[in-house]
XYZ file of N, CA and C in Angstrom:
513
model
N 55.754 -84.469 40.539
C 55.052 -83.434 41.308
C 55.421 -83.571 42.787
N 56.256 -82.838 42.914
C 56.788 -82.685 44.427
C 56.484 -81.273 45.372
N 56.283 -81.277 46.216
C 55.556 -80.286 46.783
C 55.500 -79.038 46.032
N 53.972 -79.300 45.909
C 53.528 -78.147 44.739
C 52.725 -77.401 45.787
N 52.806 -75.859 45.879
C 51.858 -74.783 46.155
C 51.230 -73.985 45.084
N 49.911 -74.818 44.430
C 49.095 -73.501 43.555
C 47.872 -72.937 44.215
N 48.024 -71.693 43.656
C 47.545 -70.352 44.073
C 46.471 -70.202 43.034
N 45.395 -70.181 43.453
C 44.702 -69.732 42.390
C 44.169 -68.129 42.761
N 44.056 -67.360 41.587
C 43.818 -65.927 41.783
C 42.969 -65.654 40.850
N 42.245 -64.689 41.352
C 41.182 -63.827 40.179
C 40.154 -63.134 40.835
N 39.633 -62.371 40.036
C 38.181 -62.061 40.267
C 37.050 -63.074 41.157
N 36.344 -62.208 42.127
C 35.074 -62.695 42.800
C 34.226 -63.140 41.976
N 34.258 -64.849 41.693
C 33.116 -65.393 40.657
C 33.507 -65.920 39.441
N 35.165 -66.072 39.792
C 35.642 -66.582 38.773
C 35.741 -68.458 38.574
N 35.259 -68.546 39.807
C 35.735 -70.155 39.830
C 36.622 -70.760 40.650
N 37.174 -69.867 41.537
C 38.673 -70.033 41.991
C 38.283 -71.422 43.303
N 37.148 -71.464 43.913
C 37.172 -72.150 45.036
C 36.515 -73.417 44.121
N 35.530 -73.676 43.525
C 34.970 -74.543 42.890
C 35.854 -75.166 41.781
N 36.888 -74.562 40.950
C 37.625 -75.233 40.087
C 38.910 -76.177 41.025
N 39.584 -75.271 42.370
C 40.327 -75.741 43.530
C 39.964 -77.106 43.820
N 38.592 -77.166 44.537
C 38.046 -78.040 45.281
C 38.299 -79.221 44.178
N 38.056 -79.497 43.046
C 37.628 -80.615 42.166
C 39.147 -81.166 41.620
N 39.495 -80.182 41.575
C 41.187 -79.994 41.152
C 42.232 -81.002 42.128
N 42.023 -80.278 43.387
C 42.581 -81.075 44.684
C 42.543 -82.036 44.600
N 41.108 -82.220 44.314
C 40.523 -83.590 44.629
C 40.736 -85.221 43.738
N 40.602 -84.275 42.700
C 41.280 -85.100 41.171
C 43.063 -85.472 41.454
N 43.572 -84.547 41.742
C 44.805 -84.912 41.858
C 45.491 -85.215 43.167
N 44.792 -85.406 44.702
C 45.149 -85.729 45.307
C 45.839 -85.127 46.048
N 45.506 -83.638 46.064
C 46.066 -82.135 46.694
C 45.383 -82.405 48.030
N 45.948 -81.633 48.806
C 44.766 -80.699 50.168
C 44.353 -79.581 49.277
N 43.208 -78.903 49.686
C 43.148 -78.022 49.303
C 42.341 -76.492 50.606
N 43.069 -75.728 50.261
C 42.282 -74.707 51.072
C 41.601 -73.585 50.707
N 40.629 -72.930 51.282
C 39.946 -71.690 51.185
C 40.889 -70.446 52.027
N 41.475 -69.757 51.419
C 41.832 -68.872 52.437
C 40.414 -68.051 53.168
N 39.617 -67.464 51.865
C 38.587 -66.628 53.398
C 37.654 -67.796 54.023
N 37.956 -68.808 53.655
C 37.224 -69.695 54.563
C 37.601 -69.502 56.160
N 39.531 -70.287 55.687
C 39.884 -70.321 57.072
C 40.109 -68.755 58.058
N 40.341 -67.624 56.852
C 40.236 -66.584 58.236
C 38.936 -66.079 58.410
N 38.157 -66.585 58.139
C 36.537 -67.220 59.115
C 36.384 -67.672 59.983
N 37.359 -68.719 60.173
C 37.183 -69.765 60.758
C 38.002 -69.564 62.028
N 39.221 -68.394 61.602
C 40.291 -67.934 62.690
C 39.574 -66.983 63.460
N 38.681 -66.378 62.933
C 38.094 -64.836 63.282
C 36.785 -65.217 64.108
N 35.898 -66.323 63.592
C 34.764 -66.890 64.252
C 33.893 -65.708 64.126
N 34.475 -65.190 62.109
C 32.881 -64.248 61.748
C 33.171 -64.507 60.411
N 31.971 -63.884 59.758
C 32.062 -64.122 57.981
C 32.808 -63.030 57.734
N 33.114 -63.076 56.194
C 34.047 -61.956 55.610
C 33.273 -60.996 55.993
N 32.263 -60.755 55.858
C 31.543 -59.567 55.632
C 31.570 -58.622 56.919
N 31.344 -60.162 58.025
C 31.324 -59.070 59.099
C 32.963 -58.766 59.948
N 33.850 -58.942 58.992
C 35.195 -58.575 59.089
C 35.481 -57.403 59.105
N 34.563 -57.198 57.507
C 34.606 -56.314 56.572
C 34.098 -54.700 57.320
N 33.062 -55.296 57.746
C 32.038 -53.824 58.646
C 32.809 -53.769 60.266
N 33.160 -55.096 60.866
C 32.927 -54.703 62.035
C 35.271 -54.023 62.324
N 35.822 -54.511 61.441
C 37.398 -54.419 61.397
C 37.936 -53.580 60.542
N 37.317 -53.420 58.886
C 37.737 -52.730 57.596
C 38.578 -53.151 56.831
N 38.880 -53.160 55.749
C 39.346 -53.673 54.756
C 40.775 -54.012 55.023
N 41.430 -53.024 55.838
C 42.784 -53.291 55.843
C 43.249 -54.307 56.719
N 42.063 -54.406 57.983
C 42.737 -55.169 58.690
C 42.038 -56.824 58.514
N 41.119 -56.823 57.647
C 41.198 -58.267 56.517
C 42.592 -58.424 55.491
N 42.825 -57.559 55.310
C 43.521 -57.755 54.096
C 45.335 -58.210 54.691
N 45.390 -57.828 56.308
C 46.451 -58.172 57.036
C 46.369 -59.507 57.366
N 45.447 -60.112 57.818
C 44.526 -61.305 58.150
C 44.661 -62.188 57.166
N 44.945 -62.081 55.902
C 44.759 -62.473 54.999
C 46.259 -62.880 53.881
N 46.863 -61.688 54.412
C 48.760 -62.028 53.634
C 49.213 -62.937 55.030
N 48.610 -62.560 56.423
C 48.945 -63.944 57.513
C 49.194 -65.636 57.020
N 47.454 -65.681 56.617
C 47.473 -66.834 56.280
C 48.114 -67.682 55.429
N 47.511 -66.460 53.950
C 48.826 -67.026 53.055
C 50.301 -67.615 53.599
N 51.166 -66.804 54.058
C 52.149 -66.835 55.019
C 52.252 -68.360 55.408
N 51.140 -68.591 56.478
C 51.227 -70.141 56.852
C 51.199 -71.233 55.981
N 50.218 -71.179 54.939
C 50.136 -72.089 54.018
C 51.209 -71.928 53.196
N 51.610 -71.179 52.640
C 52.784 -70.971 52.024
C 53.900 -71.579 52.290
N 54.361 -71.337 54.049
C 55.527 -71.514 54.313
C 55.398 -73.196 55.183
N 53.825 -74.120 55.285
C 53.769 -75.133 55.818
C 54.439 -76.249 55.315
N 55.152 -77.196 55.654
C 55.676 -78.337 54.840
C 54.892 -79.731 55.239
N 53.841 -79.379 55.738
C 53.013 -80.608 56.428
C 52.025 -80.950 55.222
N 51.887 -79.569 54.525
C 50.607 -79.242 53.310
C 51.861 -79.795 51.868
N 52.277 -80.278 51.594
C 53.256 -80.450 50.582
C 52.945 -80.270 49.119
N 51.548 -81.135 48.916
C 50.765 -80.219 47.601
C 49.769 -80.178 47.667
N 49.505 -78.856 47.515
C 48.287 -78.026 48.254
C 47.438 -77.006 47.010
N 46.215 -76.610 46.799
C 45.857 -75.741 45.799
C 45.752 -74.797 46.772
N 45.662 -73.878 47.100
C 44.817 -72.729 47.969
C 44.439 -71.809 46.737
N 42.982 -71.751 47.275
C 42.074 -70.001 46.610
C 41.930 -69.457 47.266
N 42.410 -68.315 46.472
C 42.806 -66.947 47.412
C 41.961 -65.924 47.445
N 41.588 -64.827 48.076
C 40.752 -63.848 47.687
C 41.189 -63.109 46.619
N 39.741 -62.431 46.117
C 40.284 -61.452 44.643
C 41.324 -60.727 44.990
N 41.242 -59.931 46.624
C 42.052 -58.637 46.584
C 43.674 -58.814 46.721
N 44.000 -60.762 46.743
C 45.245 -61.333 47.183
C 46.099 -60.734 46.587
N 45.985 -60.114 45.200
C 47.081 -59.688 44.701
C 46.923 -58.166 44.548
N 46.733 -57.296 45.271
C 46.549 -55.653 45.863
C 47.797 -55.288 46.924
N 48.313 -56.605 47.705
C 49.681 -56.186 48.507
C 50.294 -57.105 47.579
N 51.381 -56.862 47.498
C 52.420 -57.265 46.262
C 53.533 -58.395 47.371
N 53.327 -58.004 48.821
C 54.098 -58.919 49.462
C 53.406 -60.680 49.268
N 52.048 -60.519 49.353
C 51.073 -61.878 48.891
C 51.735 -62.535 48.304
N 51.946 -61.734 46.813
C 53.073 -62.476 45.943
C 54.174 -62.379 45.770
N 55.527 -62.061 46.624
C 56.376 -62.141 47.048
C 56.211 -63.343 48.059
N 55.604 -63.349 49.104
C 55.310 -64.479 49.629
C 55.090 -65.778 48.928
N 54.208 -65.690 47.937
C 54.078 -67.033 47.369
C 54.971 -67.501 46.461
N 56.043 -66.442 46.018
C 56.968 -67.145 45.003
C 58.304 -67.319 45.510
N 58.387 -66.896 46.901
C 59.453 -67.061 48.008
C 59.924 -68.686 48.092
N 58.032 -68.974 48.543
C 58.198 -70.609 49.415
C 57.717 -71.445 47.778
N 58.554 -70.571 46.430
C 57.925 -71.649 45.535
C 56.355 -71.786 45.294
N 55.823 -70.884 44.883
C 54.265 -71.275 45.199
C 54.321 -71.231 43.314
N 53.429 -71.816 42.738
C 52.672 -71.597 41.348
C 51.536 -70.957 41.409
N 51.081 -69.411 40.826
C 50.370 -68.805 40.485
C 49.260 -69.177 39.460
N 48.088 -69.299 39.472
C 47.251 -69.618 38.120
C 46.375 -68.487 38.425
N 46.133 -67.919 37.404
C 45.035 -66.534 37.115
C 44.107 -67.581 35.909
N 42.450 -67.577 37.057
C 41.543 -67.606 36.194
C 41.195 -66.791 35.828
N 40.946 -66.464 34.764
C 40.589 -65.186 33.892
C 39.399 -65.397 33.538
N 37.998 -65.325 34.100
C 36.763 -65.085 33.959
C 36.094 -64.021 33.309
N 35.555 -63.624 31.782
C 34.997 -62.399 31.747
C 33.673 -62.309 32.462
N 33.927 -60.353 32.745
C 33.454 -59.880 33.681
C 31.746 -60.185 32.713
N 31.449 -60.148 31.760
C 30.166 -60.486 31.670
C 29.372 -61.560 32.341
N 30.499 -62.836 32.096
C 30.186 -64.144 32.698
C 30.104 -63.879 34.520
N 31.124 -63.479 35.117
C 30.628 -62.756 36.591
C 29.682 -62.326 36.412
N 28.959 -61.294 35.757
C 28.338 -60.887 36.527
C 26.996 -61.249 36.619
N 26.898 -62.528 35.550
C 25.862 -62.971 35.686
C 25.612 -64.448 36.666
N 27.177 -64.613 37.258
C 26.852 -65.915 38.448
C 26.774 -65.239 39.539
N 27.345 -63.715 39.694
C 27.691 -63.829 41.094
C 26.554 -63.089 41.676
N 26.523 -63.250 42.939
C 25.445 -62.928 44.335
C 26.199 -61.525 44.699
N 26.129 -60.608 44.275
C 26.682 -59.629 44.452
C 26.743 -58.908 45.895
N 25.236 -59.197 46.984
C 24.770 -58.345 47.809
C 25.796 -59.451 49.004
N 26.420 -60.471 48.284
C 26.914 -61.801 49.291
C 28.679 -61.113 49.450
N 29.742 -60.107 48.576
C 30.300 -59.636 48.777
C 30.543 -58.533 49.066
N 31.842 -58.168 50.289
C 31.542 -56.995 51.146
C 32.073 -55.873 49.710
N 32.944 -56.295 49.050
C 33.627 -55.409 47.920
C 32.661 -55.446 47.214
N 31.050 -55.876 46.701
C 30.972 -55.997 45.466
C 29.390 -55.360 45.868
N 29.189 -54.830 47.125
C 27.883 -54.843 47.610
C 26.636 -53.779 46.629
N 28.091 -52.894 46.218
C 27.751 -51.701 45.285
C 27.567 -51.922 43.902
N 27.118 -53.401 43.627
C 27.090 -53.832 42.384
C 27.333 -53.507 40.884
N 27.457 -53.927 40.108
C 27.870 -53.895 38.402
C 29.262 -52.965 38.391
N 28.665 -51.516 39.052
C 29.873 -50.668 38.617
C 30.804 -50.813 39.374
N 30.845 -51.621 40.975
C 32.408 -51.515 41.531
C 32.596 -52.808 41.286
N 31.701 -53.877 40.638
C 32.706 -55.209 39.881
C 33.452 -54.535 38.492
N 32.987 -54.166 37.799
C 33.897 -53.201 36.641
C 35.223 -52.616 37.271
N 34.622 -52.238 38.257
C 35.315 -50.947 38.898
C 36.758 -51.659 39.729
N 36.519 -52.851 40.237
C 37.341 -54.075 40.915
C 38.382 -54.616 39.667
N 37.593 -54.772 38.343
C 38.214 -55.539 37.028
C 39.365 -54.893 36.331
N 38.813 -53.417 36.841
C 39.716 -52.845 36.277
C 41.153 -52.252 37.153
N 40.927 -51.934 38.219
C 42.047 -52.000 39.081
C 42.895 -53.359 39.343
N 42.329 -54.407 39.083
C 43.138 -55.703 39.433
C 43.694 -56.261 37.878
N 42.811 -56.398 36.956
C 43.350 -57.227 35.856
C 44.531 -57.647 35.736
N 45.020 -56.344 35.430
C 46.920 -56.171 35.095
C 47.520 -56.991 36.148
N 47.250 -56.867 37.992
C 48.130 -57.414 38.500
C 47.579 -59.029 38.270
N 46.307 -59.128 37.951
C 46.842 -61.038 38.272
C 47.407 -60.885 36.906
N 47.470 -60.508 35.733
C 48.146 -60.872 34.577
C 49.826 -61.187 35.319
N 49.858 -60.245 35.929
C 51.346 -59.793 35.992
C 52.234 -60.693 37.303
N 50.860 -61.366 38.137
C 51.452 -62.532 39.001
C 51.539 -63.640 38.246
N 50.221 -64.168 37.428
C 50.576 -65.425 37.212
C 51.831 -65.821 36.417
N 51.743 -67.516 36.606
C 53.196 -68.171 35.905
C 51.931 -68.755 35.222
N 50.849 -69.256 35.129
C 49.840 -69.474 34.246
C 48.454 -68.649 34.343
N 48.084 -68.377 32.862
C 46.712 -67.771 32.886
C 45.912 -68.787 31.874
N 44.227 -69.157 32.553
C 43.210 -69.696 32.080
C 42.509 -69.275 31.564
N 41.605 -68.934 30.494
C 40.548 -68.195 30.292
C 39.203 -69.123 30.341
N 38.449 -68.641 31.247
C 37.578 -69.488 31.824
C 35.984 -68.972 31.471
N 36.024 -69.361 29.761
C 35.075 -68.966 29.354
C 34.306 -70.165 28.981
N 34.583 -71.234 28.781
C 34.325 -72.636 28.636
C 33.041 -73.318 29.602
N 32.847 -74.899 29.705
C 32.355 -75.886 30.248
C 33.467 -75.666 31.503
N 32.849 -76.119 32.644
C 33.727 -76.281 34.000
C 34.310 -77.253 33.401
N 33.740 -78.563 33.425
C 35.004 -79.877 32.655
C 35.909 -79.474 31.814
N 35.688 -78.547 31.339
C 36.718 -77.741 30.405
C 37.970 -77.023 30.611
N 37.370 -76.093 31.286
C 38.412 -76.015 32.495
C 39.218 -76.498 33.236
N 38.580 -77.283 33.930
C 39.080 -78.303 35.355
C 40.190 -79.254 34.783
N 39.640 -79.960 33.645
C 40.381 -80.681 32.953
C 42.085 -79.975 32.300
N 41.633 -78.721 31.961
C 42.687 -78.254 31.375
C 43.626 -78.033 32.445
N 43.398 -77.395 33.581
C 44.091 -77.349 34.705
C 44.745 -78.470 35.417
N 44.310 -79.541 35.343
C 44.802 -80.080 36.060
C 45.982 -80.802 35.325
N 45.475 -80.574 33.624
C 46.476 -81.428 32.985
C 47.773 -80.555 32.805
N 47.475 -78.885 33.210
C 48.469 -78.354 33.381
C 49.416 -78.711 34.608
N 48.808 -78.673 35.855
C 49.472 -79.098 37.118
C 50.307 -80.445 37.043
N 49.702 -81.470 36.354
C 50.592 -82.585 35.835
C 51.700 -82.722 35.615
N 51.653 -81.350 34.457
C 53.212 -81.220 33.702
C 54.006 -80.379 34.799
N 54.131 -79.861 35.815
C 54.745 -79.034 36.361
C 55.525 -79.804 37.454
C-alpha cells in the first residue's frame, strides 16, 4: 500500500465520514472531511454557504479542495469523504482518477437514510423524504458509474468497516 487516495462517495447518511474516520484510523491513513475543511476555509457551515453563496459556488469550493488533496504528496495515504453532490461535476472524478485516487461508493438504502439522517441539518435535504428520493435518484447511476469499488451498507458498521478495510489491504 503505497500512496493510496480513497474517496469515499455516496448519499447524505450513508456512512461516508464515520466509516472514513475508523477506517483511517485502523489502517493508519490521514483522513479528511472535505465539507469539513471548506468550513473551515470559508469560516461558515455548509449551510450557511449554501444560503449566503448558492450551490454552485459550494460546489466550486468543493472540486478546489478535492484538487488539493488529490494532487498533495505530503497526504500519501489518505481516505477523504466527499460530499454527496462530489460526483454531479464529472471533473471531481476526472480529478480523482488523474492523481490515482480509488473510488468506493457506499451504497446505503435510501430506507436506511432516511431513517438516520437529520434532514433539517442538510442544505440539499431541507425539503425532506421527497428531495432525498429525489437526490437518490439523480445520483445513483453516477456513483455506480465512478466507483472502482461498491459496498452495500446494509449491515453492522463492524461489518462494514471491516469489509473495507480488508478491501483497502488488498489494493
Amino acid at each position: 500500500m503505497i500512496n493510496l487516495k480513497i474517496l469515499l462517495i455516496g448519499m447524505p447518511g450513508c456512512g461516508k465520514t464515520s466509516i472514513g474516520k475508523r477506517a483511517a484510523k485502523s489502517l493508519g491513513f490521514s483522513f479528511v472531511d472535505l465539507d469539513e475543511e471548506i468550513e473551515k476555509s470559508q469560516n461558515k457551515s455548509i449551510n450557511d454557504i449554501f444560503k449566503e453563496c448558492g450551490e454552485e459556488y459550494f460546489r466550486r469550493l468543493e472540486t478546489e479542495k478535492l484538487k488539493d488533496f488529490c494532487s498533495s504528496e505530503q497526504d500519501s495515504n489518505i481516505i477523504i469523504s466527499t460530499g454527496g453532490g462530489i460526483v454531479k461535476n464529472n471533473i471531481n472524478i476526472e480529478t480523482a482518477k488523474f492523481f490515482d485516487g480509488y473510488i468506493i461508493f457506499i451504497d446505503r438504502p435510501l430506507d436506511f437514510i432516511m431513517k438516520d439522517v437529520n434532514t433539517s441539518e442538510r442544505p440539499l435535504l431541507k425539503d425532506g423524504a421527497d428531495r432525498l428520493i429525489s437526490l437518490y435518484d439523480e445520483r445513483y447511476e453516477l456513483y455506480k458509474d465512478a466507483a472502482d469499488f461498491i459496498i452495500k451498507n446494509d449491515r453492522s458498521f463492524a461489518e462494514i468497516l471491516k469489509e473495507i478495510i480488508n478491501h483497502i489491504k488488498t489494493l
